[in-house]
Tab-separated table of C-alpha atoms in Angstrom:
chain	number	residue	atom	x	y	z
A	703	MET	CA	39.343	61.375	-17.953
A	704	ARG	CA	37.438	64.367	-19.331
A	705	VAL	CA	33.700	65.065	-19.173
A	706	GLU	CA	31.769	67.144	-21.668
A	707	GLY	CA	28.313	67.733	-23.063
A	708	SER	CA	24.772	67.763	-21.690
A	709	ILE	CA	22.645	64.919	-20.396
A	710	ARG	CA	19.188	64.384	-18.893
A	711	PRO	CA	18.729	61.868	-16.107
A	712	PRO	CA	15.649	59.615	-16.164
A	713	GLY	CA	12.387	60.711	-14.561
A	714	ASP	CA	12.162	61.036	-10.806
A	715	LYS	CA	11.436	57.662	-9.234
A	716	SER	CA	9.610	58.968	-6.165
A	717	ILE	CA	7.350	61.246	-8.208
A	718	THR	CA	6.702	58.562	-10.838
A	719	HIS	CA	5.368	56.142	-8.200
A	720	ARG	CA	3.062	58.786	-6.763
A	721	ALA	CA	1.880	60.100	-10.126
A	722	LEU	CA	0.980	56.594	-11.336
A	723	ILE	CA	-0.948	55.848	-8.148
A	724	ILE	CA	-2.894	59.131	-8.087
A	725	ALA	CA	-3.665	58.818	-11.802
A	726	ALA	CA	-4.963	55.282	-11.267
A	727	LEU	CA	-7.266	56.578	-8.516
A	728	SER	CA	-8.644	59.405	-10.646
A	729	ARG	CA	-11.417	57.595	-12.612
A	730	THR	CA	-10.443	59.708	-15.606
A	731	ARG	CA	-7.677	60.019	-18.211
A	732	VAL	CA	-4.332	61.401	-17.059
A	733	GLN	CA	-1.353	62.228	-19.260
A	734	LEU	CA	2.128	61.857	-17.740
A	735	THR	CA	5.427	62.883	-19.349
A	736	GLY	CA	8.941	62.186	-18.124
A	737	VAL	CA	7.869	58.947	-16.424
A	738	LEU	CA	10.692	56.744	-15.175
A	739	THR	CA	10.744	53.475	-17.118
A	740	ALA	CA	12.928	51.535	-14.659
A	741	ALA	CA	12.077	48.266	-12.911
A	742	ASP	CA	10.678	49.859	-9.732
A	743	ALA	CA	8.260	52.066	-11.670
A	744	LYS	CA	7.170	49.072	-13.740
A	745	SER	CA	6.379	47.230	-10.497
A	746	THR	CA	3.951	49.984	-9.497
A	747	ALA	CA	2.379	50.013	-12.975
A	748	ARG	CA	1.951	46.220	-12.901
A	749	VAL	CA	0.255	46.284	-9.491
A	750	LEU	CA	-2.113	49.063	-10.598
A	751	ARG	CA	-3.124	47.050	-13.671
A	752	GLN	CA	-3.983	44.111	-11.410
A	753	LEU	CA	-6.272	46.444	-9.482
A	754	GLY	CA	-8.130	47.456	-12.641
A	755	ALA	CA	-6.434	50.671	-13.753
A	756	GLY	CA	-5.573	51.212	-17.405
A	757	VAL	CA	-1.838	51.891	-17.336
A	758	GLY	CA	0.000	51.890	-20.634
A	759	GLN	CA	3.464	50.486	-21.217
A	760	LEU	CA	6.304	52.555	-19.776
A	761	ARG	CA	8.654	53.426	-22.639
A	762	ARG	CA	11.638	55.756	-22.425
A	763	GLY	CA	11.098	59.092	-24.136
A	764	GLN	CA	7.350	58.587	-24.558
A	765	GLY	CA	4.365	60.016	-22.752
A	766	LEU	CA	2.076	57.755	-20.747
A	767	GLU	CA	-1.704	57.734	-20.530
A	768	VAL	CA	-3.365	56.335	-17.420
A	769	ARG	CA	-7.099	55.586	-17.325
A	770	GLY	CA	-8.211	55.595	-13.727
A	771	LYS	CA	-11.027	53.269	-12.643
A	772	ALA	CA	-12.645	52.037	-9.447
A	773	TRP	CA	-10.227	49.527	-7.994
A	774	ARG	CA	-11.298	45.907	-7.719
A	775	ARG	CA	-10.111	42.998	-5.633
A	776	PRO	CA	-7.093	41.534	-7.460
A	777	LYS	CA	-7.308	37.945	-8.692
A	778	GLY	CA	-3.761	37.138	-7.629
A	779	THR	CA	-1.006	38.336	-5.320
A	780	LEU	CA	0.300	41.857	-5.963
A	781	ASN	CA	4.010	41.436	-6.698
A	782	CYS	CA	5.927	44.624	-5.833
A	783	GLY	CA	9.220	43.296	-7.200
A	784	ASN	CA	12.190	45.024	-5.557
A	785	SER	CA	10.292	48.240	-4.850
A	786	GLY	CA	9.755	49.174	-1.206
A	787	THR	CA	8.008	52.359	-2.319
A	788	THR	CA	5.485	50.329	-4.315
A	789	ALA	CA	4.740	48.059	-1.354
A	790	ARG	CA	4.418	50.758	1.292
A	791	LEU	CA	2.456	53.277	-0.768
A	792	MET	CA	0.108	50.601	-2.064
A	793	LEU	CA	-0.545	49.452	1.507
A	794	GLY	CA	-1.687	53.003	2.235
A	795	CYS	CA	-3.990	53.088	-0.797
A	796	LEU	CA	-5.445	49.669	-0.081
A	797	ALA	CA	-6.221	50.660	3.513
A	798	GLY	CA	-9.078	52.723	2.081
A	799	HIS	CA	-10.572	49.889	-0.007
A	800	ARG	CA	-13.118	47.347	1.216
A	801	PHE	CA	-11.496	44.224	-0.173
A	802	GLU	CA	-8.557	42.068	0.791
A	803	SER	CA	-5.265	42.177	-1.117
A	804	ARG	CA	-2.112	40.133	-0.686
A	805	LEU	CA	1.272	41.721	-1.396
A	806	THR	CA	4.691	40.185	-1.875
A	807	GLY	CA	8.027	41.051	-3.467
A	808	ASP	CA	11.364	39.597	-4.465
A	809	ALA	CA	13.792	38.074	-1.957
A	810	SER	CA	15.366	41.455	-1.186
A	811	LEU	CA	12.045	43.206	-0.574
A	812	ARG	CA	10.795	40.338	1.593
A	813	ARG	CA	13.648	41.099	4.009
A	814	ARG	CA	12.667	44.752	4.463
A	815	PRO	CA	10.491	45.916	7.399
A	816	MET	CA	6.822	46.713	6.782
A	817	ARG	CA	5.418	47.339	10.266
A	818	ARG	CA	6.563	50.950	10.184
A	819	VAL	CA	3.671	51.341	7.701
A	820	THR	CA	1.258	48.579	8.707
A	821	GLU	CA	1.119	49.617	12.382
A	822	PRO	CA	-0.274	53.125	11.732
A	823	LEU	CA	-2.609	51.735	9.060
A	824	THR	CA	-3.879	49.167	11.564
A	825	ALA	CA	-4.405	51.984	14.058
A	826	MET	CA	-6.523	53.707	11.390
A	827	GLY	CA	-8.748	50.619	11.130
A	828	ALA	CA	-7.230	48.468	8.376
A	829	VAL	CA	-6.807	44.734	9.029
A	830	VAL	CA	-3.346	43.350	8.301
A	831	LYS	CA	-2.473	39.643	8.311
A	832	GLU	CA	1.220	38.773	8.434
A	833	VAL	CA	2.796	35.501	7.330
A	834	THR	CA	6.199	36.363	8.792
A	835	ARG	CA	6.570	39.058	11.440
A	836	ASP	CA	7.182	42.519	9.957
A	837	ARG	CA	7.801	41.226	6.437
A	838	LEU	CA	6.110	40.526	3.132
A	839	PRO	CA	4.092	38.603	2.088
A	840	LEU	CA	1.103	39.994	3.942
A	841	SER	CA	-2.574	40.743	3.373
A	842	ILE	CA	-4.491	43.948	4.013
A	843	CYS	CA	-8.214	44.657	4.071
A	844	GLY	CA	-9.336	48.232	4.541
A	845	GLY	CA	-12.337	50.455	4.180
A	846	SER	CA	-13.607	50.894	7.744
A	847	LEU	CA	-11.192	53.608	8.811
A	848	SER	CA	-11.401	55.965	11.765
A	849	SER	CA	-13.120	59.329	11.238
A	850	SER	CA	-9.796	61.157	11.636
A	851	PHE	CA	-6.227	60.108	12.371
A	852	ARG	CA	-3.143	61.740	13.850
A	853	PHE	CA	0.208	59.932	13.832
A	854	ARG	CA	3.554	60.871	15.334
A	855	SER	CA	6.153	59.015	13.284
A	856	PRO	CA	9.176	57.678	15.193
A	857	VAL	CA	11.412	58.295	12.149
A	858	PRO	CA	11.380	60.797	9.286
A	859	SER	CA	10.051	58.737	6.380
A	860	ALA	CA	8.311	59.899	3.228
A	861	GLN	CA	6.995	56.372	2.713
A	862	ILE	CA	5.277	56.254	6.113
A	863	LYS	CA	3.893	59.762	5.666
A	864	SER	CA	2.718	59.084	2.110
A	865	ALA	CA	1.073	55.784	3.043
A	866	ILE	CA	-0.994	57.550	5.717
A	867	LEU	CA	-1.901	60.443	3.404
A	868	LEU	CA	-2.958	57.990	0.676
A	869	ALA	CA	-5.046	56.049	3.188
A	870	GLY	CA	-6.732	59.327	4.063
A	871	LEU	CA	-7.282	60.055	0.375
A	872	THR	CA	-8.812	56.677	-0.509
A	873	GLY	CA	-10.770	56.401	2.729
A	874	GLY	CA	-11.953	60.009	2.906
A	875	VAL	CA	-10.275	60.441	6.311
A	876	PRO	CA	-8.605	63.622	7.617
A	877	THR	CA	-5.033	62.742	8.584
A	878	THR	CA	-2.124	64.452	10.307
A	879	VAL	CA	1.468	63.195	10.361
A	880	VAL	CA	4.142	64.663	12.634
A	881	GLU	CA	7.762	63.691	11.934
A	882	PRO	CA	10.930	64.167	14.016
A	883	ALA	CA	12.482	65.798	10.936
A	884	ARG	CA	11.068	66.819	7.576
A	885	SER	CA	11.153	64.058	4.959
A	886	ARG	CA	10.603	64.237	1.193
A	887	ASP	CA	7.465	66.168	0.336
A	888	HIS	CA	6.585	64.938	-3.167
A	889	THR	CA	3.204	63.610	-2.025
A	890	GLU	CA	2.302	66.925	-0.419
A	891	ARG	CA	3.339	68.862	-3.518
A	892	LEU	CA	1.290	66.581	-5.775
A	893	PHE	CA	-1.745	66.899	-3.499
A	894	ARG	CA	-1.473	70.693	-3.609
A	895	TYR	CA	-0.954	70.687	-7.381
A	896	LEU	CA	-4.253	68.802	-7.680
A	897	GLY	CA	-6.004	71.296	-5.414
A	898	PHE	CA	-6.399	69.097	-2.324
A	899	ASP	CA	-6.825	70.697	1.091
A	900	LEU	CA	-3.412	70.067	2.616
A	901	GLU	CA	-1.390	72.175	5.036
A	902	ALA	CA	2.286	71.667	5.887
A	903	LYS	CA	3.942	73.545	8.750
A	904	GLY	CA	7.452	72.549	9.722
A	905	LYS	CA	7.417	68.857	10.637
A	906	GLU	CA	3.605	68.521	10.583
A	907	VAL	CA	1.403	67.758	7.578
A	908	SER	CA	-2.400	67.808	7.735
A	909	PHE	CA	-4.739	66.590	5.002
A	910	LYS	CA	-8.441	67.255	5.479
A	911	GLY	CA	-9.505	64.595	3.023
A	912	PRO	CA	-11.728	64.916	-0.024
A	913	GLY	CA	-14.850	63.676	1.752
A	914	GLY	CA	-16.737	60.584	0.716
A	915	THR	CA	-15.364	57.162	-0.098
A	916	TRP	CA	-13.716	57.988	-3.410
A	917	PRO	CA	-11.247	60.795	-4.120
A	918	ARG	CA	-12.408	63.585	-6.363
A	919	ILE	CA	-9.507	63.849	-8.778
A	920	GLU	CA	-10.047	65.762	-11.983
A	921	SER	CA	-8.200	64.969	-15.209
A	922	PHE	CA	-4.687	66.406	-15.146
A	923	ASP	CA	-1.369	66.497	-17.002
A	924	LEU	CA	1.905	66.136	-15.130
A	925	GLN	CA	5.524	66.631	-16.168
A	926	ILE	CA	7.980	64.648	-14.060
A	927	PRO	CA	11.456	66.170	-13.605
A	928	GLY	CA	14.744	64.307	-13.770
A	929	ASP	CA	15.566	62.231	-10.705
A	930	ALA	CA	17.837	64.034	-8.238
A	931	SER	CA	19.268	60.764	-6.908
A	932	SER	CA	20.155	59.572	-10.409
A	933	ALA	CA	21.614	62.979	-11.243
A	934	ALA	CA	23.823	62.747	-8.145
A	935	PHE	CA	25.881	59.961	-9.738
A	936	LEU	CA	26.407	62.086	-12.855
A	937	VAL	CA	27.479	64.960	-10.602
A	938	ALA	CA	30.035	62.654	-9.008
A	939	VAL	CA	31.465	61.741	-12.427
A	940	GLY	CA	31.923	65.428	-13.218
A	941	LEU	CA	33.619	66.139	-9.888
A	942	LEU	CA	36.057	63.223	-10.220
A	943	ALA	CA	37.035	64.026	-13.812
A	944	ASP	CA	40.441	65.461	-14.718
A	945	SER	CA	38.958	68.204	-16.876
A	946	GLY	CA	35.902	69.424	-18.727
A	947	GLN	CA	32.401	70.453	-17.737
A	948	LEU	CA	29.116	68.549	-17.630
A	949	ARG	CA	25.595	69.971	-17.781
A	950	ILE	CA	22.854	67.821	-16.226
A	951	GLU	CA	19.509	69.125	-17.446
A	952	ASN	CA	16.004	69.273	-15.971
A	953	VAL	CA	16.909	67.941	-12.524
A	954	GLY	CA	14.402	68.067	-9.685
A	955	VAL	CA	15.911	70.298	-7.000
A	956	ASN	CA	13.193	69.911	-4.375
A	957	PRO	CA	14.763	71.127	-1.091
A	958	THR	CA	13.803	67.861	0.631
A	959	ARG	CA	15.844	65.972	-1.993
A	960	ALA	CA	18.773	68.285	-2.702
A	961	GLY	CA	20.631	67.865	0.583
A	962	PHE	CA	23.520	66.220	-1.250
A	963	LEU	CA	24.213	69.519	-3.043
A	964	THR	CA	24.588	71.315	0.288
A	965	VAL	CA	27.086	68.703	1.476
A	966	LEU	CA	29.016	68.798	-1.794
A	967	HIS	CA	29.322	72.579	-1.678
A	968	ARG	CA	30.661	72.257	1.869
A	969	MET	CA	33.230	69.758	0.562
A	970	GLY	CA	34.374	72.281	-2.053
A	971	ALA	CA	32.496	70.941	-5.073
A	972	CYS	CA	31.919	73.095	-8.126
A	973	VAL	CA	28.222	72.604	-8.919
A	974	VAL	CA	26.347	75.606	-10.330
A	975	VAL	CA	22.524	75.652	-10.374
A	976	GLU	CA	21.100	77.330	-13.495
A	977	ASN	CA	17.755	77.810	-15.276
A	978	GLU	CA	15.680	77.389	-12.131
A	979	ALA	CA	11.931	77.020	-12.685
A	980	GLU	CA	8.857	75.393	-11.182
A	981	VAL	CA	7.020	72.720	-13.168
A	982	CYS	CA	3.803	71.140	-11.876
A	983	GLY	CA	4.598	72.115	-8.306
A	984	GLU	CA	8.210	70.848	-8.318
A	985	PRO	CA	11.361	73.021	-8.611
A	986	VAL	CA	13.697	72.048	-11.467
A	987	ALA	CA	17.060	73.312	-12.691
A	988	ASP	CA	20.196	72.463	-14.651
A	989	LEU	CA	23.314	71.430	-12.728
A	990	VAL	CA	26.646	72.461	-14.241
A	991	VAL	CA	29.532	70.428	-12.807
A	992	SER	CA	33.287	70.939	-13.062
A	993	PRO	CA	36.128	68.879	-11.551
A	994	ALA	CA	37.126	69.892	-8.033
A	995	ARG	CA	39.376	68.872	-5.162
A	996	LEU	CA	37.169	67.888	-2.248
A	997	ASN	CA	37.591	68.142	1.515
A	998	GLY	CA	36.142	65.882	4.193
A	999	THR	CA	33.149	67.010	6.221
A	1000	GLU	CA	30.651	65.899	8.841
A	1001	VAL	CA	27.145	65.057	7.649
A	1002	THR	CA	24.841	65.532	10.613
A	1003	ALA	CA	21.893	63.390	11.633
A	1004	THR	CA	19.451	66.172	10.728
A	1005	GLU	CA	20.790	66.241	7.152
A	1006	ILE	CA	20.421	62.500	6.540
A	1007	PRO	CA	16.672	62.383	5.606
A	1008	GLY	CA	17.333	64.771	2.705
A	1009	LEU	CA	20.156	62.700	1.194
A	1010	ILE	CA	19.713	59.098	2.369
A	1011	ASP	CA	19.816	57.664	-1.185
A	1012	GLU	CA	22.914	59.664	-2.081
A	1013	ILE	CA	25.104	58.366	0.758
A	1014	PRO	CA	26.734	55.643	-1.400
A	1015	MET	CA	27.743	58.346	-3.882
A	1016	LEU	CA	28.895	60.765	-1.163
A	1017	ALA	CA	30.889	58.020	0.560
A	1018	GLY	CA	32.631	57.252	-2.719
A	1019	LEU	CA	33.551	60.915	-3.131
A	1020	ALA	CA	34.678	61.040	0.505
A	1021	ALA	CA	37.186	58.291	-0.292
A	1022	ARG	CA	38.840	60.734	-2.745
A	1023	ALA	CA	38.539	63.821	-0.520
A	1024	GLU	CA	41.231	65.239	1.747
A	1025	GLY	CA	40.655	64.285	5.376
A	1026	GLU	CA	37.892	62.437	7.183
A	1027	THR	CA	34.169	62.406	6.426
A	1028	ILE	CA	31.638	61.213	9.001
A	1029	PHE	CA	28.020	60.352	8.208
A	1030	ARG	CA	26.062	60.492	11.468
A	1031	SER	CA	23.077	58.270	12.332
A	1032	VAL	CA	22.801	56.341	9.079
A	1033	GLY	CA	21.490	53.089	10.577
A	1034	GLU	CA	18.535	53.294	8.159
A	1035	LEU	CA	20.967	52.127	5.464
A	1036	ARG	CA	20.875	48.660	7.011
A	1037	VAL	CA	17.294	48.120	5.777
A	1038	LYS	CA	17.575	49.352	2.212
A	1039	GLU	CA	17.795	47.024	-0.805
A	1040	SER	CA	20.889	45.640	0.910
A	1041	ASN	CA	22.721	46.339	4.146
A	1042	ARG	CA	24.190	49.406	2.510
A	1043	LEU	CA	25.897	50.633	5.652
A	1044	VAL	CA	28.079	47.542	5.981
A	1045	LEU	CA	28.584	47.076	2.236
A	1046	ILE	CA	29.695	50.663	1.583
A	1047	ALA	CA	32.467	50.336	4.165
A	1048	GLN	CA	33.357	46.796	3.144
A	1049	ASN	CA	33.573	47.624	-0.551
A	1050	LEU	CA	35.610	50.779	-0.001
A	1051	ARG	CA	38.101	48.733	2.009
A	1052	SER	CA	38.170	46.133	-0.789
A	1053	LEU	CA	39.329	48.915	-3.125
A	1054	GLY	CA	42.083	50.009	-0.751
A	1055	ALA	CA	40.270	52.944	0.879
A	1056	THR	CA	39.833	53.491	4.618
A	1057	ALA	CA	36.245	53.156	5.847
A	1058	ASP	CA	34.526	51.814	8.933
A	1059	VAL	CA	31.162	51.594	10.670
A	1060	ASP	CA	31.033	52.964	14.216
A	1061	GLY	CA	27.612	52.150	15.669
A	1062	ASP	CA	25.218	53.932	13.299
A	1063	ASP	CA	27.930	56.226	11.931
A	1064	LEU	CA	29.917	55.719	8.731
A	1065	VAL	CA	33.498	57.018	8.713
A	1066	VAL	CA	35.502	57.412	5.496
A	1067	VAL	CA	39.075	58.700	5.258
A	1068	GLY	CA	40.117	60.059	1.891
A	1069	SER	CA	43.327	59.379	0.003
A	1070	ASP	CA	44.714	59.630	-3.517
A	1071	ARG	CA	45.708	55.965	-3.777
A	1072	PRO	CA	44.354	54.280	-6.934
A	1073	LEU	CA	41.188	52.338	-6.159
A	1074	ARG	CA	41.517	48.735	-7.276
A	1075	GLY	CA	39.614	45.608	-6.368
A	1076	ARG	CA	36.299	43.789	-6.542
A	1077	VAL	CA	32.987	45.204	-5.291
A	1078	ASP	CA	29.987	43.199	-4.084
A	1079	THR	CA	26.917	45.174	-5.143
A	1080	ALA	CA	24.468	42.675	-3.568
A	1081	ARG	CA	22.295	43.598	-6.578
A	1082	ASP	CA	21.727	47.040	-5.036
A	1083	HIS	CA	21.352	49.688	-7.737
A	1084	ARG	CA	22.810	52.528	-5.658
A	1085	LEU	CA	25.943	50.510	-4.881
A	1086	ALA	CA	26.397	49.440	-8.495
A	1087	MET	CA	26.218	53.043	-9.693
A	1088	ALA	CA	28.336	54.557	-6.895
A	1089	PHE	CA	31.201	52.122	-7.331
A	1090	GLY	CA	30.807	52.186	-11.094
A	1091	VAL	CA	31.493	55.923	-10.921
A	1092	LEU	CA	34.662	55.334	-8.879
A	1093	GLY	CA	35.798	52.988	-11.628
A	1094	THR	CA	35.841	55.878	-14.124
A	1095	MET	CA	38.800	57.558	-12.414
A	1096	ARG	CA	42.229	57.529	-13.962
A	1097	GLY	CA	44.210	54.588	-12.596
A	1098	ALA	CA	41.173	52.883	-11.023
A	1099	LYS	CA	40.354	49.225	-11.661
A	1100	VAL	CA	36.987	48.481	-10.093
A	1101	GLU	CA	35.312	45.152	-10.826
A	1102	LEU	CA	31.592	45.055	-10.020
A	1103	SER	CA	29.955	41.746	-9.096
A	1104	GLU	CA	27.160	42.844	-11.446
A	1105	ALA	CA	25.968	46.048	-13.100
A	1106	GLY	CA	22.451	45.157	-14.211
A	1107	SER	CA	20.839	46.294	-10.968
A	1108	ALA	CA	21.393	49.919	-12.041
A	1109	GLY	CA	18.289	49.412	-14.173
A	1110	VAL	CA	16.152	49.417	-11.023
A	1111	SER	CA	16.318	53.221	-11.026
A	1112	TYR	CA	18.441	54.281	-14.024
A	1113	PRO	CA	18.107	52.233	-17.233
A	1114	GLY	CA	21.090	52.895	-19.468
A	1115	PHE	CA	23.225	54.358	-16.682
A	1116	PHE	CA	26.533	52.919	-17.831
A	1117	GLU	CA	25.799	53.845	-21.459
A	1118	ASP	CA	25.182	57.423	-20.332
A	1119	LEU	CA	28.469	57.391	-18.390
A	1120	ALA	CA	30.362	56.350	-21.512
A	1121	MET	CA	28.595	59.070	-23.515
A	1122	VAL	CA	29.783	61.978	-21.323
A	1123	MET	CA	33.365	60.734	-20.773
A	1124	THR	CA	36.374	61.000	-23.051
A	1125	ARG	CA	39.857	59.726	-22.349
């Protein structure tokens, strides 16, 4: 299999969520380009419309206008679909509003923990009513928040941190979040791009708040770069190819998201970063990928926050690398859209590879045996894409239980794969 040509991944999912939310809070017109049009982003847009914001339809290749308005109590339940980011960030926003909202999601999202966000928001002064312990559906009523708030997070989590910062923004409350390790900083970068008073030093982020009940957000334009996590699967295709070269354009290379590149370089990957620039506060670049023979490595616990979504892809590559690869302290994978930790190992074994879970560690031993068998994606988009990539290799016969879940984060993923590959 040969790769060739250039391709642009869809807009960054994390930034799209945040841009839509901030735009909806602005009480003015905001123009967004590069918005992700996948299912998770549409969940955030749908929820914002229920709260009164004017959010246009998300269409691939088109700009999006958002008309921010004062949020109102929704008439019905806010359905966050499959999107944990939508649920957790909206909980933060709603903590600063003096009305009650009820949130739910699909069956997968209703199994994912929410107290990691609701507990600090309750400590700030929001009132949360649970139906089932630590799960959606739940109700939140905010508005009467403490005059200032400092939180030491037990885990590095951009969703926890962002929820607290958004509660501070909507409630006019100075907030500080201290993490055990630095997590994604898209919220901080967006706040700074908009001129908010925010300071980040090491593992601590402090936001002094805009003052008053409503945020003072001026009209702005924002360009959203290509999603690093989506680009990672295209990188994997290029590395596993027999020949050729693939250029992946306009990829966000935020240091808190690009940890997978560091690991790949350590494994011997040939990925060249070109045309580096900064756009609207986010670093972007082109990634030029060539086939390479990979070696096993150890991915340490401190590296995991910067590449948690790329572990399915890295584990797939590890199955084709020489030697053993160990992913340390990846227990967080158990509470993603599926139990990714167990399913990655289980599916690799189903294809004839050697993989096992040891406590919270994932161990994969590489080989050059053809990968053949059936994969259970559990309707998890990252698993569908990671194992779909392994199926592109010469001699591989990988049957996915379904492929449609890729549309959660990357609409048209398999069409794009076919476009860059030649036999």
